[in-house]
Amino acid sequence: GNFTSGIHYEKLKKLYDDLITAENIRFSFFTACIDAVSEGDVVKAAIFTGKSGLFYVNAKIFIDCTGDGDFAVFAGADYDMGDENGVT
């Protein structure tokens, strides 16, 4: 159903929506980060794709919450993938 560990998903989604809209935060569903715009080692913008097409967001600070470090890599960060044999 809609429960895991006593959490009701639909009520939680409504709570999150209410918290975000109360602070006038703009958000976008069904959206993926696809690139970053950097000048030297400073990230200037994040590029996204969504139902309405491509768009970008400028900010002073970006936090990579992709789970895989994708945004950091888009921005030019060094990374290693897998062990010494490339196995992940």
CSV table of C-alpha atoms in Angstrom, one decimal:
chain,number,residue,atom,x,y,z
A,1,GLY,CA,0.0,0.0,0.0
A,2,ASN,CA,1.0,3.5,0.7
A,3,PHE,CA,2.8,2.7,4.0
A,4,THR,CA,6.4,2.0,4.8
A,5,SER,CA,7.7,2.0,8.4
A,6,GLY,CA,4.6,3.8,9.5
A,7,ILE,CA,5.0,6.6,6.9
A,8,HIS,CA,2.0,7.4,4.7
A,9,TYR,CA,3.4,8.4,1.3
A,10,GLU,CA,0.6,10.6,0.1
A,11,LYS,CA,0.4,12.5,3.4
A,12,LEU,CA,4.1,13.0,3.3
A,13,LYS,CA,4.1,14.3,-0.3
A,14,LYS,CA,1.3,16.7,0.7
A,15,LEU,CA,3.3,17.9,3.7
A,16,TYR,CA,6.4,18.5,1.5
A,17,ASP,CA,4.3,20.4,-1.1
A,18,ASP,CA,2.9,22.6,1.7
A,19,LEU,CA,6.3,23.3,3.2
A,20,ILE,CA,7.8,24.3,-0.2
A,21,THR,CA,4.9,26.4,-1.4
A,22,ALA,CA,4.7,28.2,2.0
A,23,GLU,CA,8.3,29.4,1.4
A,24,ASN,CA,7.6,30.4,-2.2
A,25,ILE,CA,10.1,27.9,-3.5
A,26,ARG,CA,9.8,27.1,-7.2
A,27,PHE,CA,10.0,23.4,-7.9
A,28,SER,CA,9.6,21.1,-10.9
A,29,PHE,CA,8.4,17.5,-11.1
A,30,PHE,CA,9.6,15.0,-13.7
A,31,THR,CA,12.9,16.9,-14.1
A,32,ALA,CA,16.4,15.7,-14.7
A,33,CYS,CA,19.7,17.6,-14.4
A,34,ILE,CA,21.6,17.1,-17.7
A,35,ASP,CA,24.6,19.4,-17.5
A,36,ALA,CA,26.4,22.2,-15.7
A,37,VAL,CA,27.8,25.5,-16.9
A,38,SER,CA,31.2,26.3,-15.2
A,39,GLU,CA,33.7,29.1,-15.5
A,40,GLY,CA,37.0,27.7,-14.2
A,41,ASP,CA,36.2,26.0,-11.0
A,42,VAL,CA,33.0,28.0,-10.3
A,43,VAL,CA,29.6,26.5,-11.3
A,44,LYS,CA,27.4,29.2,-12.7
A,45,ALA,CA,24.3,27.2,-13.8
A,46,ALA,CA,22.6,23.8,-13.8
A,47,ILE,CA,20.8,22.7,-17.0
A,48,PHE,CA,17.7,20.6,-16.7
A,49,THR,CA,15.2,18.9,-18.9
A,50,GLY,CA,11.5,18.5,-18.0
A,51,LYS,CA,8.1,18.2,-19.5
A,52,SER,CA,8.2,21.8,-20.8
A,53,GLY,CA,11.7,21.4,-22.3
A,54,LEU,CA,15.2,22.6,-21.3
A,55,PHE,CA,15.8,25.3,-18.7
A,56,TYR,CA,18.6,26.4,-16.5
A,57,VAL,CA,19.0,27.6,-12.9
A,58,ASN,CA,21.6,30.2,-11.8
A,59,ALA,CA,22.7,30.1,-8.2
A,60,LYS,CA,25.6,31.1,-5.9
A,61,ILE,CA,25.8,27.6,-4.4
A,62,PHE,CA,24.9,24.2,-5.9
A,63,ILE,CA,24.5,20.9,-3.9
A,64,ASP,CA,24.8,17.7,-5.9
A,65,CYS,CA,21.9,15.5,-4.7
A,66,THR,CA,21.9,13.2,-7.7
A,67,GLY,CA,23.0,10.2,-5.7
A,68,ASP,CA,25.7,9.3,-8.2
A,69,GLY,CA,27.6,12.6,-8.3
A,70,ASP,CA,26.4,13.3,-11.8
A,71,PHE,CA,26.1,17.1,-11.3
A,72,ALA,CA,29.7,17.2,-9.9
A,73,VAL,CA,31.0,15.4,-12.9
A,74,PHE,CA,29.0,17.7,-15.3
A,75,ALA,CA,30.7,20.6,-13.5
A,76,GLY,CA,34.2,19.0,-14.1
A,77,ALA,CA,34.9,17.3,-10.9
A,78,ASP,CA,37.4,14.4,-10.9
A,79,TYR,CA,36.0,11.0,-10.2
A,80,ASP,CA,36.9,7.3,-10.1
A,81,MET,CA,34.6,4.6,-11.2
A,82,GLY,CA,34.8,1.0,-9.9
A,83,ASP,CA,37.8,-0.7,-8.3
A,84,GLU,CA,41.2,-1.2,-9.8
A,85,ASN,CA,39.6,-3.5,-12.4
A,86,GLY,CA,36.8,-1.1,-13.3
A,87,VAL,CA,34.3,-3.4,-11.5
A,88,THR,CA,31.4,-1.4,-9.9
